[in-house]
Each structure stands twice: as C-alpha cells, then as structure tokens.
mmCIF file of C-alpha atoms in Angstrom:
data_model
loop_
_atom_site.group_PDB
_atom_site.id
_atom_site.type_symbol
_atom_site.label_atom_id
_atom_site.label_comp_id
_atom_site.label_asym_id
_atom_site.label_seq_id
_atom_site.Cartn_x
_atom_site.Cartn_y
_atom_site.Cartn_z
ATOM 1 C CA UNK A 26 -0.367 103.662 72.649
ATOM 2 C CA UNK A 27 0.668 107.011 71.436
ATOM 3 C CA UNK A 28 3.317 105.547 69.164
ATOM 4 C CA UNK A 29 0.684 103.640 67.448
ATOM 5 C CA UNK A 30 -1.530 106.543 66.901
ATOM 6 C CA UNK A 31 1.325 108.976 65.568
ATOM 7 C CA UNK A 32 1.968 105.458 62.704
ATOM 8 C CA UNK A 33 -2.069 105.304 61.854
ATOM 9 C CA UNK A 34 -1.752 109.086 61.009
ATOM 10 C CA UNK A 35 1.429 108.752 59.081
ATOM 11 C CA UNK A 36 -0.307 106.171 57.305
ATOM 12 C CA UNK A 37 -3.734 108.013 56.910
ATOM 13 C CA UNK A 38 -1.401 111.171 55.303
ATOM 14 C CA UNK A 39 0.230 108.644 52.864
ATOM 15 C CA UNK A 40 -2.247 107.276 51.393
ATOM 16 C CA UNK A 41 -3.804 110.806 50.938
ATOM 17 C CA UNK A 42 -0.254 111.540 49.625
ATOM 18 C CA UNK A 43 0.187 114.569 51.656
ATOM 19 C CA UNK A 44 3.332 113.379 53.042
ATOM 20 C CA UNK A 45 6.236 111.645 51.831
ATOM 21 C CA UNK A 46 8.909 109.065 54.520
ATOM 22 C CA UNK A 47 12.169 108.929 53.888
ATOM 23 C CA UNK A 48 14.712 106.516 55.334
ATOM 24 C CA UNK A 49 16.386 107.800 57.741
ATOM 25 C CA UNK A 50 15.409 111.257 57.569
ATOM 26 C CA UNK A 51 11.500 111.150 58.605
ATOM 27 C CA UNK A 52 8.305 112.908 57.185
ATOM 28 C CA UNK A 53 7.938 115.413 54.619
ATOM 29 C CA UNK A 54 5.190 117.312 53.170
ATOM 30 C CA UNK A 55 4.893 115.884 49.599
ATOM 31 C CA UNK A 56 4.745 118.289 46.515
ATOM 32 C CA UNK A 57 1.333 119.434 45.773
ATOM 33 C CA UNK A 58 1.513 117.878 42.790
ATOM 34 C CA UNK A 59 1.280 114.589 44.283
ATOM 35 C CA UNK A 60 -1.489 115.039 46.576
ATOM 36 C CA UNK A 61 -4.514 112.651 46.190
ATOM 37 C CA UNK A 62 -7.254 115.086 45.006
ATOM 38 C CA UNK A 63 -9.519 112.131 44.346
ATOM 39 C CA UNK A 64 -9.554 111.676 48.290
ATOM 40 C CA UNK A 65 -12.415 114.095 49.535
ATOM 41 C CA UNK A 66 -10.304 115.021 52.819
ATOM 42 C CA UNK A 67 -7.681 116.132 50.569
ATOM 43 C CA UNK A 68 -9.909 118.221 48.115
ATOM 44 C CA UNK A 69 -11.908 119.561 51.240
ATOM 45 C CA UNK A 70 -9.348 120.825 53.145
ATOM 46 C CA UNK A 71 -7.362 122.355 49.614
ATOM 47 C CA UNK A 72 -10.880 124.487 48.846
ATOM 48 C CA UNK A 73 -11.341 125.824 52.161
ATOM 49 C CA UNK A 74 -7.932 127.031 52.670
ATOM 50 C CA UNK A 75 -6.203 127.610 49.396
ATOM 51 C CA UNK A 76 -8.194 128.157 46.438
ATOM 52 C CA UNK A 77 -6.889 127.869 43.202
ATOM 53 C CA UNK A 78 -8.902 128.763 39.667
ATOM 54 C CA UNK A 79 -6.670 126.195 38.034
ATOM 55 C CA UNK A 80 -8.053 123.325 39.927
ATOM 56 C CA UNK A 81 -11.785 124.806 40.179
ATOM 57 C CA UNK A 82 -11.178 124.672 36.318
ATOM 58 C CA UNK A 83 -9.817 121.341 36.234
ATOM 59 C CA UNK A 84 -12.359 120.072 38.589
ATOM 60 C CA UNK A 85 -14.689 121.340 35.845
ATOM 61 C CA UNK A 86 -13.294 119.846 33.142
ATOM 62 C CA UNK A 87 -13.779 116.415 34.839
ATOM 63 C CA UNK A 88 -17.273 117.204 35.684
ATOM 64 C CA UNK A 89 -18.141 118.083 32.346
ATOM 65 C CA UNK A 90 -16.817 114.917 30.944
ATOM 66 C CA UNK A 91 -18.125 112.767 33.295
ATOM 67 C CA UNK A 92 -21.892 114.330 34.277
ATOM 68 C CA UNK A 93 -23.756 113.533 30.833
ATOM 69 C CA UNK A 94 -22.604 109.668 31.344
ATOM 70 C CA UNK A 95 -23.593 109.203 34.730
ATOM 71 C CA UNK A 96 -27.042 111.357 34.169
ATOM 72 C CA UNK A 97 -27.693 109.202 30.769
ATOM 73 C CA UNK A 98 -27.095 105.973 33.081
ATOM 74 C CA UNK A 99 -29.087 107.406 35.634
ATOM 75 C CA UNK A 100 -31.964 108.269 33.304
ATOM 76 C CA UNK A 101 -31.905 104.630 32.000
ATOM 77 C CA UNK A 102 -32.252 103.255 35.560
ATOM 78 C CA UNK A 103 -34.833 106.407 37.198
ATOM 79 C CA UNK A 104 -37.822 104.490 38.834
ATOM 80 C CA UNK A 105 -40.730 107.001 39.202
ATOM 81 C CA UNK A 106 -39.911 108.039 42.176
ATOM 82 C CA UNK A 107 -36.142 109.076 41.397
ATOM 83 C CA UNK A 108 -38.238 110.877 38.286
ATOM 84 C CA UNK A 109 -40.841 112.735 41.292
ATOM 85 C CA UNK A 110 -37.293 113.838 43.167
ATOM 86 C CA UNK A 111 -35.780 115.114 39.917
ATOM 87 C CA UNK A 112 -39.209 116.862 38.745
ATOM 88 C CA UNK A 113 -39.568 118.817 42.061
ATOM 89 C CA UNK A 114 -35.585 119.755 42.670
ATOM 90 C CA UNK A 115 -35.864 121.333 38.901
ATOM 91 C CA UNK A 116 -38.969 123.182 39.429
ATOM 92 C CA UNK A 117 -37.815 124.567 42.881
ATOM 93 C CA UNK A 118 -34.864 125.283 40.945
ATOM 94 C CA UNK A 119 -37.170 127.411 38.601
ATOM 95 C CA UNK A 120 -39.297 128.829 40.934
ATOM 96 C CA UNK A 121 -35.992 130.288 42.879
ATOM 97 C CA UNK A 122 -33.812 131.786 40.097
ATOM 98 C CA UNK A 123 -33.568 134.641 41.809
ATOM 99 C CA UNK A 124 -32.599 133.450 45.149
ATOM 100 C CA UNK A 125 -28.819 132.496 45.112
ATOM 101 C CA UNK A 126 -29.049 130.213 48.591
ATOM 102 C CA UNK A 127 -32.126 128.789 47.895
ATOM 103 C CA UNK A 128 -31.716 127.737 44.068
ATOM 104 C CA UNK A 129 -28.225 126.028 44.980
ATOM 105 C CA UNK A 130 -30.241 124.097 47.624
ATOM 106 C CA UNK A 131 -32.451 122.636 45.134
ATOM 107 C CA UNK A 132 -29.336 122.367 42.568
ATOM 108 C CA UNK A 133 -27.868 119.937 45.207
ATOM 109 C CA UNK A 134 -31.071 118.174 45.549
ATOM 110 C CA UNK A 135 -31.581 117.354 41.628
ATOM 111 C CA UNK A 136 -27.903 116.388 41.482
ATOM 112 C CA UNK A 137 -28.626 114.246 44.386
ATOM 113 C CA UNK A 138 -31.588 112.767 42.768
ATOM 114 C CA UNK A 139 -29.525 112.350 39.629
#
C-alpha cells in the first residue's frame, strides 16, 4: 500500500539521517550536521547540488589518511594481473597529461585497479 511505501522512505531518510521524527509532531529535515556523509546517496546528492570547499577539504583529509594504507595493503596482495591494470592506467595516465578528460579516465582506472 501507499502507507507502507511513504514508512520505507521515512525509514530509508533516517538511516541516511536526513530527517529527524518527532512524536507527535512528524518529519523534519535534520541539521546538516547530522547527515550520514558516509552513505554515498547522501554525499552524491550534497556534491551535485550544494558544494561546499569545507567538505571537499574534509573529504580530502580522509583520503589522504586513508589512501597510503589501503594502496600499501593492496600492493602486498597485487597478483600480476592487478600489477598489468595498474602499469597501463599509470602510463595512460602519462601519456595524457595534457588531456584533462582523458587523464582522469585513466586516474579512475589505476584507483580502480588499486
């Protein structure tokens, strides 16, 4: 029913955080503050429509922390294949400094391969 829908999205916009229920009084759009930016809806939907250079910053922060472990565990693990996918991503990635579109397609391709 249509009553059951309207609960599944409540839900799905709690547990992003996006909105908050109050007894009584019904839904309310939680403070930003509070929003899930873990959740990739959440984070998706806040870069498209509302970008902030605090968050880009903070997003970078995190990524800075966080890349070297993953790539060092990553590196420990690479089979000679993931090695051939890395290889070939960097040297497109090379080849195409010049080219803004083309080098960020083989950026996302050695990160993938990461």
């Amino acid at each position: 029913t249509s009553r059951n829908i309207i609960r599944e999205v409540f839900r799905s916009l709690m547990a992003k955080r996006l909105i908050e229920m109050k007894r009584y009084r019904g839904a309310f759009v939680a403070p930003r503050n509070q929003w899930n930016y873990l959740d990739t809806d959440v984070l998706q939907w806040v870069l498209e429509n509302d970008y902030d250079p605090r968050l880009i910053s903070a997003m970078s922060e995190v990524r800075n922390l966080v890349e070297p472990a993953i790539a060092r565990w990553a590196a420990e693990r690479a089979t000679s294949s993931d090695l051939a996918q890395i290889e070939s991503a960097l040297n497109e990635m090379i080849a195409n400094n010049q080219d803004r579109e083309a080098f960020n397609e083989a950026d996302i391709r050695y990160h993938e391969a990461v």
